[in-house]
PDB file of C-alpha atoms in Angstrom:
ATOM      1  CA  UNK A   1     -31.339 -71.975  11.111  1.00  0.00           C
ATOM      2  CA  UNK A   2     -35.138 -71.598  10.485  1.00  0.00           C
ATOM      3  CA  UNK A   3     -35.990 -67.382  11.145  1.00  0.00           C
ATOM      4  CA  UNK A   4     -39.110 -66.096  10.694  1.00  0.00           C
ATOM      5  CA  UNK A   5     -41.272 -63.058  11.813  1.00  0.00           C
ATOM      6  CA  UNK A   6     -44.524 -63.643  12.965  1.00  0.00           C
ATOM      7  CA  UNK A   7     -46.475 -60.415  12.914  1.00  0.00           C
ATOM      8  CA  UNK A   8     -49.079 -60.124  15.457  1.00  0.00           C
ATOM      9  CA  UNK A   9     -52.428 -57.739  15.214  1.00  0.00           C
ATOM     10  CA  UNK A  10     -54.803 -56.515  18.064  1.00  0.00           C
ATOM     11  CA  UNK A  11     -57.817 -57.863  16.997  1.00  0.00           C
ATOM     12  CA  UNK A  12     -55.681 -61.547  17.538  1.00  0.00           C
ATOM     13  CA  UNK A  13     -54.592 -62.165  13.932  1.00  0.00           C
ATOM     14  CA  UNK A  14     -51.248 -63.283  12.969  1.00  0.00           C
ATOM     15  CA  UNK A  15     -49.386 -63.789   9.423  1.00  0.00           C
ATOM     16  CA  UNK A  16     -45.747 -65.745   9.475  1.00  0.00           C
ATOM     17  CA  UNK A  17     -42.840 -64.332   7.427  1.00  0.00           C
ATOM     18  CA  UNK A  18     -40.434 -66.687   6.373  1.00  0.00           C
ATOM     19  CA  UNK A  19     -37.256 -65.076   5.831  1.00  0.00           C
ATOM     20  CA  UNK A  20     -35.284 -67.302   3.672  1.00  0.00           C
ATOM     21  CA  UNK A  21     -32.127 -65.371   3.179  1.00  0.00           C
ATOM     22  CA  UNK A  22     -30.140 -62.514   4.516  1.00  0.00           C
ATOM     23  CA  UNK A  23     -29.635 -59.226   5.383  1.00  0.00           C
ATOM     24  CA  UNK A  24     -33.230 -58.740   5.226  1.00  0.00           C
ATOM     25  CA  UNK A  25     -34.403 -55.055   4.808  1.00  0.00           C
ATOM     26  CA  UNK A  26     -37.577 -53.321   6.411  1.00  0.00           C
ATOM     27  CA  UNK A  27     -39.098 -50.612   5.374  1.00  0.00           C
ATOM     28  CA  UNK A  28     -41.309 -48.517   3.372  1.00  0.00           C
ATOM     29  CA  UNK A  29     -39.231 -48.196  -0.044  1.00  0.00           C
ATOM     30  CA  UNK A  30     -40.011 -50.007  -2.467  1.00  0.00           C
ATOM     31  CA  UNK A  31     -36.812 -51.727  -2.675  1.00  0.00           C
ATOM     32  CA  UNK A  32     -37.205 -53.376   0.606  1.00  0.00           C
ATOM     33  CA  UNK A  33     -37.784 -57.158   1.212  1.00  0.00           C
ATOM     34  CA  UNK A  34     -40.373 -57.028   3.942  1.00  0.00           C
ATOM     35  CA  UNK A  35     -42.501 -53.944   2.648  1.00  0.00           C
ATOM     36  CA  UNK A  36     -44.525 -51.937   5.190  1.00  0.00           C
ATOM     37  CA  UNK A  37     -46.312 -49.480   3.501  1.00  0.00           C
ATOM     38  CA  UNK A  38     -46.882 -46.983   6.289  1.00  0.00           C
ATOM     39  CA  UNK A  39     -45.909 -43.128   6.681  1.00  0.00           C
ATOM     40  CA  UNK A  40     -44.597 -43.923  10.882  1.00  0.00           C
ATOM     41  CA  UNK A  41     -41.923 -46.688   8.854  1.00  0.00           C
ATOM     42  CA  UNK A  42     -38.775 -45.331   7.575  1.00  0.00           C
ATOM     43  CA  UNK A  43     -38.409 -46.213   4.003  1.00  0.00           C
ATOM     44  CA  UNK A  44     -35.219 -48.477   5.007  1.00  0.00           C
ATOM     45  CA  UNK A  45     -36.311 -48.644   8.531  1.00  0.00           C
ATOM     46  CA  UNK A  46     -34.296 -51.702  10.195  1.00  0.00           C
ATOM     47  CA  UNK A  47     -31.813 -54.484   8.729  1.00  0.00           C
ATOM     48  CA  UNK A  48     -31.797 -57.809  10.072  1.00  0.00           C
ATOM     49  CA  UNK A  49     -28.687 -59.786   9.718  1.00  0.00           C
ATOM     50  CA  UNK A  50     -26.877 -62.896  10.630  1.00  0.00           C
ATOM     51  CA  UNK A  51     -23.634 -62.606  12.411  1.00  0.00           C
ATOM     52  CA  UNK A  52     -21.826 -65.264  14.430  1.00  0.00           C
ATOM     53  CA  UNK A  53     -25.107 -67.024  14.068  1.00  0.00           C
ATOM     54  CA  UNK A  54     -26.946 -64.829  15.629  1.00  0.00           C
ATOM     55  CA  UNK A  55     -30.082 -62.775  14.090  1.00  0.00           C
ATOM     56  CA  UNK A  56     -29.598 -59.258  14.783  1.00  0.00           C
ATOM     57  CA  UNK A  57     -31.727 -56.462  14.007  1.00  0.00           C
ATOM     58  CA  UNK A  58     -30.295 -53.114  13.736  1.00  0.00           C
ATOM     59  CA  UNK A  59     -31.927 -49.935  13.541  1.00  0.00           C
ATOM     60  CA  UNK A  60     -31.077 -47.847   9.926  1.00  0.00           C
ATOM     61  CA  UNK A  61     -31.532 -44.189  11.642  1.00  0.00           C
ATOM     62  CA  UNK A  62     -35.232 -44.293  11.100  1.00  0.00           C
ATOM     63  CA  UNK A  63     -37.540 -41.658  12.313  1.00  0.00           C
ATOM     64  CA  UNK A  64     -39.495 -43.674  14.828  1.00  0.00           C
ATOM     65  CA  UNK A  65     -36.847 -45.648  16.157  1.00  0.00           C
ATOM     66  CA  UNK A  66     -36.544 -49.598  16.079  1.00  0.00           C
ATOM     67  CA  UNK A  67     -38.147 -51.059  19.590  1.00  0.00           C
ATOM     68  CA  UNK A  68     -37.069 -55.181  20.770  1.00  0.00           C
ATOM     69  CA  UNK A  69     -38.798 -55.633  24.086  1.00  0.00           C
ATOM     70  CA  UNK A  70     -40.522 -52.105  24.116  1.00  0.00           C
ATOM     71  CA  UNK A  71     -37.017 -50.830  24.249  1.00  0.00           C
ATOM     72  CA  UNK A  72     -35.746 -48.151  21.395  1.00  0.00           C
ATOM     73  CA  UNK A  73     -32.592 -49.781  19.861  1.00  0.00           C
ATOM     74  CA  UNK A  74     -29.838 -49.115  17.609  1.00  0.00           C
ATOM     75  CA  UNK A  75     -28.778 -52.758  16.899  1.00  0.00           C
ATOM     76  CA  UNK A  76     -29.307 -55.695  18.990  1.00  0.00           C
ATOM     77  CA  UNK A  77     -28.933 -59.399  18.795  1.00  0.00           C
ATOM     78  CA  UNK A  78     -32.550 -61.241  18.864  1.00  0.00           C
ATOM     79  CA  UNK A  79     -33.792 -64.547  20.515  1.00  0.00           C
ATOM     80  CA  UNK A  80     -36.753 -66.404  19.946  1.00  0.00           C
ATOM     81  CA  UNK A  81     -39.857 -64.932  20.937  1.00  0.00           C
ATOM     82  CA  UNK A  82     -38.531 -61.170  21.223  1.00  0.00           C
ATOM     83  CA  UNK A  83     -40.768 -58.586  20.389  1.00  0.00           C
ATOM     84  CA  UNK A  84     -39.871 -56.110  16.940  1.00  0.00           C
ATOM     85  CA  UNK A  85     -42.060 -53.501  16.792  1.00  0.00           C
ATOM     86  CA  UNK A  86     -41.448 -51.695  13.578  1.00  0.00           C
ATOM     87  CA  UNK A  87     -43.874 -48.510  13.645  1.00  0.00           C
ATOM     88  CA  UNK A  88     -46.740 -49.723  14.562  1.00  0.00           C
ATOM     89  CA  UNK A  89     -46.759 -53.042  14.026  1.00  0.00           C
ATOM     90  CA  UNK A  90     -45.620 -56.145  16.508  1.00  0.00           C
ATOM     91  CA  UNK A  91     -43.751 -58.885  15.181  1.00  0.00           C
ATOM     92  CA  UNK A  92     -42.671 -62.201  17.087  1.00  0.00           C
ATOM     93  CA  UNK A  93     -39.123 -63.675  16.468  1.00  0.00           C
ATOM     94  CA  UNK A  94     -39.377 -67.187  15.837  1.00  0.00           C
ATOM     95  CA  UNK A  95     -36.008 -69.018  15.335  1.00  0.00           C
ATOM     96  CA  UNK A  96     -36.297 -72.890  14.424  1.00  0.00           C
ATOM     97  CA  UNK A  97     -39.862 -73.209  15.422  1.00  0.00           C
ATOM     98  CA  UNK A  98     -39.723 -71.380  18.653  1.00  0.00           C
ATOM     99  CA  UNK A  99     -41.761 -70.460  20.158  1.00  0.00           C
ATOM    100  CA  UNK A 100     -43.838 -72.881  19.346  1.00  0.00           C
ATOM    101  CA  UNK A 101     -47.334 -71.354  20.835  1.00  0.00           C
ATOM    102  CA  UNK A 102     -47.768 -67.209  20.089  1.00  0.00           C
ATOM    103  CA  UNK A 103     -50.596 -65.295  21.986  1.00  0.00           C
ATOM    104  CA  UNK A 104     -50.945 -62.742  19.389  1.00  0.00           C
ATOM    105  CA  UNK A 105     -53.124 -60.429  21.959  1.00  0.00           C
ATOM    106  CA  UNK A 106     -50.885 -60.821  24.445  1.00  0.00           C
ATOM    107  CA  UNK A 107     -47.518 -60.546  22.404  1.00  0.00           C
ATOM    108  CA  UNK A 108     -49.212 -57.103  20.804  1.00  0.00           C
ATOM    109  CA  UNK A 109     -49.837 -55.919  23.955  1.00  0.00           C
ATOM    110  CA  UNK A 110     -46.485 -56.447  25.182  1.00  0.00           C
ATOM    111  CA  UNK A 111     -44.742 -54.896  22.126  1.00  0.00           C
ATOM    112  CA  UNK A 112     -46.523 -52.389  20.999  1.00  0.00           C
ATOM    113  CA  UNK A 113     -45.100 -49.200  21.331  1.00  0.00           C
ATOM    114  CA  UNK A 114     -46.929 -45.931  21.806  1.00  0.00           C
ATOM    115  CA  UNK A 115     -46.887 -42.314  19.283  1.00  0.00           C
ATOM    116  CA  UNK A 116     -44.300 -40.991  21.336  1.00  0.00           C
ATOM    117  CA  UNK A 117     -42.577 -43.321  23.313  1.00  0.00           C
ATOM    118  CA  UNK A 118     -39.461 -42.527  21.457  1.00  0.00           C
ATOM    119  CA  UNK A 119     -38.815 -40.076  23.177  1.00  0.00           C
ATOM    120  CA  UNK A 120     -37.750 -42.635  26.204  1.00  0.00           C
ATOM    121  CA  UNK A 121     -34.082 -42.524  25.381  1.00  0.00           C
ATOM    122  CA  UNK A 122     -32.011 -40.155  23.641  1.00  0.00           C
ATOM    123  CA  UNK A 123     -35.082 -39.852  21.417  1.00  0.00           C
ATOM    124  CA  UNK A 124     -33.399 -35.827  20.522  1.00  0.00           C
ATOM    125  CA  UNK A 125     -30.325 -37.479  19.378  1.00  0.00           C
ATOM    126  CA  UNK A 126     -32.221 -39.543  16.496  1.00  0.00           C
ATOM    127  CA  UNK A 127     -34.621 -37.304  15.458  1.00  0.00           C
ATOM    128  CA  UNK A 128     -33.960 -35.641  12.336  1.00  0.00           C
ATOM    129  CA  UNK A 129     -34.670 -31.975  11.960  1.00  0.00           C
ATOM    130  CA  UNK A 130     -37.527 -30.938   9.890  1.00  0.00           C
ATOM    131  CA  UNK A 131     -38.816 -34.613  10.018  1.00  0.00           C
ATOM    132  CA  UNK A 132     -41.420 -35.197  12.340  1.00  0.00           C
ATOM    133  CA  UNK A 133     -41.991 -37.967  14.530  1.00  0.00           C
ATOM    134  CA  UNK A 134     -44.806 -39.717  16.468  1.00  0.00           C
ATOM    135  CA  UNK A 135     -44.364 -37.369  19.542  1.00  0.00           C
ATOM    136  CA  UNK A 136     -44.012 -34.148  17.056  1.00  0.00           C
ATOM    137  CA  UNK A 137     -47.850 -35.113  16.472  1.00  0.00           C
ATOM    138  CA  UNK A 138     -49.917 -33.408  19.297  1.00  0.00           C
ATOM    139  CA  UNK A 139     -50.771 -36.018  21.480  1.00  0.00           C
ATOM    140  CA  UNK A 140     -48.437 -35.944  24.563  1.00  0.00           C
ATOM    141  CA  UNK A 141     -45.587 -38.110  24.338  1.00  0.00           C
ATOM    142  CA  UNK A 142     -45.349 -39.350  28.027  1.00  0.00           C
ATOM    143  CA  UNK A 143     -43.329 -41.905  28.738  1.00  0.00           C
ATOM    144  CA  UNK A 144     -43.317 -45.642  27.726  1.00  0.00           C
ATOM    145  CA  UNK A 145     -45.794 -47.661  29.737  1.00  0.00           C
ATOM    146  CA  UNK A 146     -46.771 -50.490  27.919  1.00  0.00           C
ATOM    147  CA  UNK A 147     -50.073 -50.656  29.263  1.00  0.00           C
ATOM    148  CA  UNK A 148     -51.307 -47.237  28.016  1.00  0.00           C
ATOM    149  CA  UNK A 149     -49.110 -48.248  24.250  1.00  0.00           C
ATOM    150  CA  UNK A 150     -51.189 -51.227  24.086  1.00  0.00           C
ATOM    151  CA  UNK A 151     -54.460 -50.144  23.838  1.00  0.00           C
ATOM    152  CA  UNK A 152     -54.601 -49.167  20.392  1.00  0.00           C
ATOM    153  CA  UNK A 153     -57.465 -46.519  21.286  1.00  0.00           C
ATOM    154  CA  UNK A 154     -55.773 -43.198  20.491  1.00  0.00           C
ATOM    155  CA  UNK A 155     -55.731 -40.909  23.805  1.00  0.00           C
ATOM    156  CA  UNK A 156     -56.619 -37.959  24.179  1.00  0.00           C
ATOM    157  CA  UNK A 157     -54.833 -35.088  22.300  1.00  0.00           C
ATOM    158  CA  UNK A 158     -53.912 -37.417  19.618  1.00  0.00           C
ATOM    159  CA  UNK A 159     -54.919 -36.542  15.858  1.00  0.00           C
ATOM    160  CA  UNK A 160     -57.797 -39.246  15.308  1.00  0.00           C
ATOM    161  CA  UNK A 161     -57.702 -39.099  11.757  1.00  0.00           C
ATOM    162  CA  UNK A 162     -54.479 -40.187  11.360  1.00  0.00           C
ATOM    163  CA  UNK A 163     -55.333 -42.698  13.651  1.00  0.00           C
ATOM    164  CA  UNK A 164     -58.153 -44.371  12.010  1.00  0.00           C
ATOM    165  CA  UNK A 165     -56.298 -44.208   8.787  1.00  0.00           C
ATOM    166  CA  UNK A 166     -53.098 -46.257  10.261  1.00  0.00           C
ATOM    167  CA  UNK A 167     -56.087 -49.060  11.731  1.00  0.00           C
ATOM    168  CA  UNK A 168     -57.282 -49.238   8.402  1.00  0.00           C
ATOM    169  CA  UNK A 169     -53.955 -49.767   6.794  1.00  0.00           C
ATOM    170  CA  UNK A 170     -52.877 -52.585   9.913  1.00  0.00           C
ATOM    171  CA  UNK A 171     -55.968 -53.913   8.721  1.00  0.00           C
ATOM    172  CA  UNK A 172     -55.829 -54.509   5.100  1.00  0.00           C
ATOM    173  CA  UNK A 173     -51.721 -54.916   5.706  1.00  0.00           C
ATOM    174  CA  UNK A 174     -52.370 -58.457   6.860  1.00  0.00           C
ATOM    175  CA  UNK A 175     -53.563 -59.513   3.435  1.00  0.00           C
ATOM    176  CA  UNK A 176     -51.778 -57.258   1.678  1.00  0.00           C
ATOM    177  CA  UNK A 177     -48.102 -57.301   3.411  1.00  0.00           C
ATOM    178  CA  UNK A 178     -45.071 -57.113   0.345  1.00  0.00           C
ATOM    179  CA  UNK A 179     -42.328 -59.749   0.961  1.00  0.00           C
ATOM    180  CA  UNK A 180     -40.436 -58.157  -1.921  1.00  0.00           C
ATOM    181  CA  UNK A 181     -39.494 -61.595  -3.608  1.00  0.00           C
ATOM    182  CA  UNK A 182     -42.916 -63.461  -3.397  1.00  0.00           C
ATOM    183  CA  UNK A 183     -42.809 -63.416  -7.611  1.00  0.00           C
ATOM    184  CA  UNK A 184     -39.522 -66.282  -6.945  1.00  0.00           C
ATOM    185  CA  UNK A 185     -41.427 -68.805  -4.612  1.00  0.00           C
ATOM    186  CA  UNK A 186     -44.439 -70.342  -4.337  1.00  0.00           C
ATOM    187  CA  UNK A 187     -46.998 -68.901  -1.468  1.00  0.00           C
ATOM    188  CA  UNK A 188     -46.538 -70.636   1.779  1.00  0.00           C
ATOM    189  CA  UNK A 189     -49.490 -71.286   4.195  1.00  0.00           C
ATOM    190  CA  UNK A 190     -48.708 -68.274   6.730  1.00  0.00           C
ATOM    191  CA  UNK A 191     -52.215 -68.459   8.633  1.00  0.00           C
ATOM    192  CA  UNK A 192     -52.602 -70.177  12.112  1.00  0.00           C
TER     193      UNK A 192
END
């Protein structure tokens, strides 16, 4: 079985992440294999796994929360071209070649998940006191309609600086994403 992520940006860029063996760890640490270096990702923010032959992503308590689908989750199994939104990035699941066509706009759009939209189920449950999280922020945590997560403009209420600084990153993390390994293999050709 051929996985691989392929992270999606809104201004229509994508990068494809093999991921040659497993469990595969996400995060912000330093000891994780698919580095995100981020303050909204957990330093071990999700785990994927293969059990029964099935990819499965569970969440590892992180502050944020782990969304498939726009929906927070604590573990669930994936299929090809669901939608892993690790903080506040958007990554396709592609499982032996499929899908075979990505819409990066569209797949962002439809995965991205807004500061605050944790807070759609149980979000009190997982959050961690004295840690904050998107919603602790300013910047009204209402709800999770896609359409207003989407936009990438921050809305009103929200602390622009933080903002801008988080574009910037999403930026710059396209070229400069850690795979944790890369020093092993040779670089594959990850641009569409």
């Amino acid at each position: 079985m051929n996985i691989s992520l392929v992270m999606v940006s809104s201004d229509g860029k994508t990068r494809e992440i093999e991921l040659p063996k497993f469990p595969i760890s996400v995060g912000r640490g330093e000891e994780c294999k698919v580095r995100i270096p981020l303050a909204a990702v957990s330093r071990r923010h999700c785990e994927l796994t293969i059990d029964d032959d099935e990819l499965v992503v569970k969440d590892l308590k992180s502050s944020n929360g782990t969304f498939v689908n726009g929906e927070r989750v604590r573990s669930r199994e994936l299929a090809p071209g669901d939608l892993l939104a690790v903080g506040p990035l958007v990554f396709v699941v592609r499982i032996d070649g499929h899908p075979k066509e990505i819409d990066p706009l569209e797949s962002y759009v439809a995965g991205a998940v807004a500061p605050g939209a944790a807070g759609s189920k149980g979000d009190s449950e997982d959050a961690i006191a004295g840690v904050p999280t998107w919603g602790s922020q300013g910047g009204g945590g209402g709800g999770s309609d896609k359409g207003a997560a989407a936009g990438g403009g921050g809305g009103p209420g929200g602390k622009k600086e933080e903002k801008d600084e988080d574009e910037v990153d999403l930026k710059s993390l396209l070229d400069d994403f850690d795979f944790g390994d890369d020093e092993e293999e040779e670089p594959k050709a990850g641009k569409k």
